[in-house]
PDB file of C-alpha atoms in Angstrom:
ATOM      1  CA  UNK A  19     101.389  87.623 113.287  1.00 55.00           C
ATOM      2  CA  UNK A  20     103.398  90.012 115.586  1.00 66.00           C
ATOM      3  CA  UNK A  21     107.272  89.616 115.669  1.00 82.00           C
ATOM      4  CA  UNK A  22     107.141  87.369 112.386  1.00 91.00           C
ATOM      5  CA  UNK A  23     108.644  87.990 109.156  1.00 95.00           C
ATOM      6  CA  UNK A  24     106.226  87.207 106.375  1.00 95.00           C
ATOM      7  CA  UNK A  25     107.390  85.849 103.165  1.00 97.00           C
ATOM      8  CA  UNK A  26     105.205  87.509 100.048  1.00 97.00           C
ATOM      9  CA  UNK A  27     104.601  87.125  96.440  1.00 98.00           C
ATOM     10  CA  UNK A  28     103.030  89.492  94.230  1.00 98.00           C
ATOM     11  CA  UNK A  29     102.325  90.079  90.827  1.00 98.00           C
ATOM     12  CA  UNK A  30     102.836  92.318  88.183  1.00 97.00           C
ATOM     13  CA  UNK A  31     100.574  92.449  85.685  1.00 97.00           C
ATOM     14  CA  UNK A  32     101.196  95.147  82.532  1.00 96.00           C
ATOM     15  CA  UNK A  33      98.996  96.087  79.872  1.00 95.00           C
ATOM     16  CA  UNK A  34     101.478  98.978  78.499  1.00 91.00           C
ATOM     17  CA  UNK A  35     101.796 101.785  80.954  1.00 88.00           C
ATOM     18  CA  UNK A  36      98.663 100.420  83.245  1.00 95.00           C
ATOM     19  CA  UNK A  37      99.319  97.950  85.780  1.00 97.00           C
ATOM     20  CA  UNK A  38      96.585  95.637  87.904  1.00 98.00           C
ATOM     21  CA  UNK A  39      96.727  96.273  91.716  1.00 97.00           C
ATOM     22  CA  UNK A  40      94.551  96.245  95.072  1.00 95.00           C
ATOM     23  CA  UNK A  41      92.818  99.415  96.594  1.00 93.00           C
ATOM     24  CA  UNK A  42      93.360  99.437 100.021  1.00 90.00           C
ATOM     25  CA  UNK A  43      92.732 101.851 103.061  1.00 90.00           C
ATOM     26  CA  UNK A  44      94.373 102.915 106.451  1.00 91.00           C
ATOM     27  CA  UNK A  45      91.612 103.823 108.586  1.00 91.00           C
ATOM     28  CA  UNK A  46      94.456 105.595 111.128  1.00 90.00           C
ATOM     29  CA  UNK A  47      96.416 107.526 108.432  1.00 90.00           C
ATOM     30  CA  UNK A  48      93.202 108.037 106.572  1.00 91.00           C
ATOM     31  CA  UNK A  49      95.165 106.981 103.503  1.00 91.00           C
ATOM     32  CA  UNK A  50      93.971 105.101 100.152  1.00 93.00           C
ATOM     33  CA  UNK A  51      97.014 103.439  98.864  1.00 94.00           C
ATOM     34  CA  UNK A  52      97.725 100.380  96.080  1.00 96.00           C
ATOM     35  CA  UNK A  53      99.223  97.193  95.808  1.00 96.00           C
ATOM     36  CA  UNK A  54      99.727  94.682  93.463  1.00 98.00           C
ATOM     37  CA  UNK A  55      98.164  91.428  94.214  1.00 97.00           C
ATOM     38  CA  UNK A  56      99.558  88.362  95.827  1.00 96.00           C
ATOM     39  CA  UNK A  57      99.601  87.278  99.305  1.00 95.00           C
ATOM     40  CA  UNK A  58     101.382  85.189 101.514  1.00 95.00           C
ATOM     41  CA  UNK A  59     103.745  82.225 100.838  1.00 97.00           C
ATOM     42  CA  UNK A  60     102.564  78.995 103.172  1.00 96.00           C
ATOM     43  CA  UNK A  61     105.374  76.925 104.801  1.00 96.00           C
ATOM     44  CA  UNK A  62     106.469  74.242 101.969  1.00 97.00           C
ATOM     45  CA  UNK A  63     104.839  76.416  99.178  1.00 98.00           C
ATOM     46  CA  UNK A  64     107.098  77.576  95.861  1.00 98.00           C
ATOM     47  CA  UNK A  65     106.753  81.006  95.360  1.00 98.00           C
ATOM     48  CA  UNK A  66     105.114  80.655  91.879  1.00 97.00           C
ATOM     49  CA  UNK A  67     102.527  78.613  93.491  1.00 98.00           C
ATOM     50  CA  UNK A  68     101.738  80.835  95.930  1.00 97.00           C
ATOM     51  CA  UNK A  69     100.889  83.645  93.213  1.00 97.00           C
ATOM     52  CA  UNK A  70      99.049  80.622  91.470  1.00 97.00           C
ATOM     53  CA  UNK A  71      97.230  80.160  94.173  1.00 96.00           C
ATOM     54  CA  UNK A  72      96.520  83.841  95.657  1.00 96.00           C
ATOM     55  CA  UNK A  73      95.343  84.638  91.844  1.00 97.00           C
ATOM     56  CA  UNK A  74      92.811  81.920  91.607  1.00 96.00           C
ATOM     57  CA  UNK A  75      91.699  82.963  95.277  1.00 94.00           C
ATOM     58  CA  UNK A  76      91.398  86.594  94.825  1.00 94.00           C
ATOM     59  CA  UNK A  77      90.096  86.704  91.397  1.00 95.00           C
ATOM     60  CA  UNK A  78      89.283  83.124  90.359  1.00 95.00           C
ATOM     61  CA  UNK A  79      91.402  83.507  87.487  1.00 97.00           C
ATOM     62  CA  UNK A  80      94.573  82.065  86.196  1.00 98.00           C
ATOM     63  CA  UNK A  81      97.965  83.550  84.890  1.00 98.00           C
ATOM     64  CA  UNK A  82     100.527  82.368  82.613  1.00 97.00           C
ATOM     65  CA  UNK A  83     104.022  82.657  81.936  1.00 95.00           C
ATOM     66  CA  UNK A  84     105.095  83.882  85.301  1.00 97.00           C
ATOM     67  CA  UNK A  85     108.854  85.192  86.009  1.00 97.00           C
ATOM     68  CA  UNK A  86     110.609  86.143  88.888  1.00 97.00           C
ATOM     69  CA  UNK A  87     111.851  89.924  88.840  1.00 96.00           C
ATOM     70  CA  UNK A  88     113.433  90.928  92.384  1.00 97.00           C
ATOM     71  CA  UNK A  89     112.651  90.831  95.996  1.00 97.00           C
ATOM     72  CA  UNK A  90     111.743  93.978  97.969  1.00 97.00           C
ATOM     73  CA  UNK A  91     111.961  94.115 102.158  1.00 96.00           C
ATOM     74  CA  UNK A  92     109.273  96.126 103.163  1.00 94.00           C
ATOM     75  CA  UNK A  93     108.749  97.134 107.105  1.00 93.00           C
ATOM     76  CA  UNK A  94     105.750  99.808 107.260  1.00 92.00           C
ATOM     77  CA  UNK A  95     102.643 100.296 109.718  1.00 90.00           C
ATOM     78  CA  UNK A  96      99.298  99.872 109.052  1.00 89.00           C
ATOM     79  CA  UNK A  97      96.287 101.105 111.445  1.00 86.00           C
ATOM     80  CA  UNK A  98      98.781 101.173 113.673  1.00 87.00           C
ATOM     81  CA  UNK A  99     100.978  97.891 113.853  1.00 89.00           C
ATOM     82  CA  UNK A 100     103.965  96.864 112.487  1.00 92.00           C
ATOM     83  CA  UNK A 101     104.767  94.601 109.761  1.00 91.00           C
ATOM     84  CA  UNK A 102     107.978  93.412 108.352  1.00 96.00           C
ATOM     85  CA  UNK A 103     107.450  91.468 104.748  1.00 96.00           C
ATOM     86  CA  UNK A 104     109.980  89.829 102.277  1.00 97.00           C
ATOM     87  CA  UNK A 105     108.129  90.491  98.913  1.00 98.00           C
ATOM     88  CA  UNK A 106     109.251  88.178  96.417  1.00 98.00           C
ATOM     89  CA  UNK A 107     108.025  90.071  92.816  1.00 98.00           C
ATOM     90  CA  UNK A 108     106.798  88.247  89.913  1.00 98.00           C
ATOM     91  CA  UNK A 109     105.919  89.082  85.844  1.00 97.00           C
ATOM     92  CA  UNK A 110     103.245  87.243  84.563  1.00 98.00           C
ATOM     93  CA  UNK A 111     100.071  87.347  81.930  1.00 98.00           C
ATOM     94  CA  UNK A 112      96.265  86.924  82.919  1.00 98.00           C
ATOM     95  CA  UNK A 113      94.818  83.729  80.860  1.00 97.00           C
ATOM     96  CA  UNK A 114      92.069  85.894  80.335  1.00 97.00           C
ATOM     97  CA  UNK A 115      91.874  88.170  77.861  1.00 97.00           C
ATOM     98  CA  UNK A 116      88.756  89.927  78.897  1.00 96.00           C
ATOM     99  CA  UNK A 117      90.477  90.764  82.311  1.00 97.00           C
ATOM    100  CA  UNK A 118      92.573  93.430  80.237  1.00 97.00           C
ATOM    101  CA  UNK A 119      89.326  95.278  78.834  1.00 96.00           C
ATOM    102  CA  UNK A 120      87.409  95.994  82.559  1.00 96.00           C
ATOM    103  CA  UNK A 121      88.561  99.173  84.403  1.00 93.00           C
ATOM    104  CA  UNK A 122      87.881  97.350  87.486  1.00 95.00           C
ATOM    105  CA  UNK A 123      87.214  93.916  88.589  1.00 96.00           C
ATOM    106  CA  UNK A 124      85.817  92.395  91.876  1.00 94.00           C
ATOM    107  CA  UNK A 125      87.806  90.441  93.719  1.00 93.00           C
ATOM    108  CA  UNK A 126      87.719  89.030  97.132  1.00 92.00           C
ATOM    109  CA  UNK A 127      90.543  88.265 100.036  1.00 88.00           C
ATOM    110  CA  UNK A 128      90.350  86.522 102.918  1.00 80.00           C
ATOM    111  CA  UNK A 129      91.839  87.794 106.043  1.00 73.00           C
ATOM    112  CA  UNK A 130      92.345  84.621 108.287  1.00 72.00           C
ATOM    113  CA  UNK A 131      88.751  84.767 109.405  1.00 83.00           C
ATOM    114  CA  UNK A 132      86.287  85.942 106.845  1.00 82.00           C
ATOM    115  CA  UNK A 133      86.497  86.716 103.281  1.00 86.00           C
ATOM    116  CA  UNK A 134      86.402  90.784 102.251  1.00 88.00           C
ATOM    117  CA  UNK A 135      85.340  91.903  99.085  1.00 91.00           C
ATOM    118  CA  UNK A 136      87.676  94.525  97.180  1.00 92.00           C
ATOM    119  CA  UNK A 137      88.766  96.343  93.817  1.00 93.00           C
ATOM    120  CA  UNK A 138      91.426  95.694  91.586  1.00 96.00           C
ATOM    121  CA  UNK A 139      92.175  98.429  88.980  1.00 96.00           C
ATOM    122  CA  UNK A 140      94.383  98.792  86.214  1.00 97.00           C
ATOM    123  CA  UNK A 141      96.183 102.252  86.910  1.00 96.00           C
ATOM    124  CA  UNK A 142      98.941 104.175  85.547  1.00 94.00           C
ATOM    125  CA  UNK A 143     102.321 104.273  86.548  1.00 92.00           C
ATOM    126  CA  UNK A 144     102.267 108.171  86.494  1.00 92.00           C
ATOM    127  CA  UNK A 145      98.839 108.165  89.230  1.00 94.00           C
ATOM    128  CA  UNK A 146     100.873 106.893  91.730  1.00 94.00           C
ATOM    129  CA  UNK A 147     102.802 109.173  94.067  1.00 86.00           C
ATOM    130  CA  UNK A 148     102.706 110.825  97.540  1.00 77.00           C
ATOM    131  CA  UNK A 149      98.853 111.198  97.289  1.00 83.00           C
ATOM    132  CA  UNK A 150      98.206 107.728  96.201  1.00 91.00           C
ATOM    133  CA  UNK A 151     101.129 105.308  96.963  1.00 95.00           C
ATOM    134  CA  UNK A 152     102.266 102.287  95.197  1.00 96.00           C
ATOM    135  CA  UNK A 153     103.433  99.564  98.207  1.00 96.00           C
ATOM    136  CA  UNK A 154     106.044  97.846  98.440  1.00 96.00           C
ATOM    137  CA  UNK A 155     107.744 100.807  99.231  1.00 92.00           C
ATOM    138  CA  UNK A 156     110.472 100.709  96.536  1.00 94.00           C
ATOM    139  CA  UNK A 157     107.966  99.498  94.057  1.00 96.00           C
ATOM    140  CA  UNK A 158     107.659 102.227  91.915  1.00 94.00           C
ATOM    141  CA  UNK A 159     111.054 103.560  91.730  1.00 93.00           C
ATOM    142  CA  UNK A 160     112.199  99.987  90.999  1.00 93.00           C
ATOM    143  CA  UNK A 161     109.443  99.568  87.985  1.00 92.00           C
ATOM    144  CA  UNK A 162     109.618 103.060  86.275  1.00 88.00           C
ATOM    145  CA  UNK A 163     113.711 102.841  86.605  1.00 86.00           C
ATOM    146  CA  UNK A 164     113.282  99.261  84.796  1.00 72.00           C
ATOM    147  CA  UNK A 165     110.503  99.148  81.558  1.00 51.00           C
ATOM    148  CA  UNK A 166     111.223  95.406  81.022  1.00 48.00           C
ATOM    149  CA  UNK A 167     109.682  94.719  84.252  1.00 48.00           C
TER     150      UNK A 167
END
């Protein structure tokens, strides 16, 4: 929505130096970038719940142990618009095991009118940079100045 704040909650998801995020693309920078997963927080919704939710959505899977690490304000442009986001950032474990072991796994998000399939991929903290950015801007600095994240 143009003009409106949106509230956020994402995920981070370790496995030693690697962490799980979203592939996405900016057809008008021409630009691959990543970002961890989450989404949106609905009006009435905890936080928590809303990564619950997004997690079981996106990747039909389920996450345990999940704990509240710091909130980002993010205002950036993609293709073109605007956004403003409050980004609410969470710790927490997959249930599943076997999600650790694949390189990539296939998830899907829905955009408000139709459900698009994409990547997630357990990358590095060192592959991200000017050439592939890590969003929420002030993501990266904030997890490779803090391990315990």
């Amino acid at each position: 929505m143009p003009n409106q704040i949106r509230p956020l909650a994402i995920c981070i998801f370790r496995d030693r130096d690697r962490i799980l995020v979203g592939e996405g693309y900016d057809p008008l920078k021409r630009e691959v970038f990543y970002r961890p997963l989450g989404g949106g927080i609905e009006f009435g919704e905890r936080a928590e719940d809303a990564l619950r939710r997004e997690m079981r959505e996106e990747l039909g899977a389920e996450i345990e142990s999940p704990r509240y690490l710091f909130t980002l304000e993010n205002i950036f442009a993609f293709n073109g618009e605007v956004g403003h986001e409050i980004v609410l950032v969470f710790d927490a474990r997959l249930s599943d095991a076997n999600l650790y072991l694949q390189e990539t796994i296939a998830g899907v998000e829905f955009d408000g009118t139709q459900r698009l399939p994409f990547n997630a991929l357990w990358k590095n903290l060192d592959e991200f940079g000017v050439r592939a950015p890590l969003y929420p801007d002030g993501l990266l600095d904030a997890l490779r100045s803090n391990k315990t994240c």
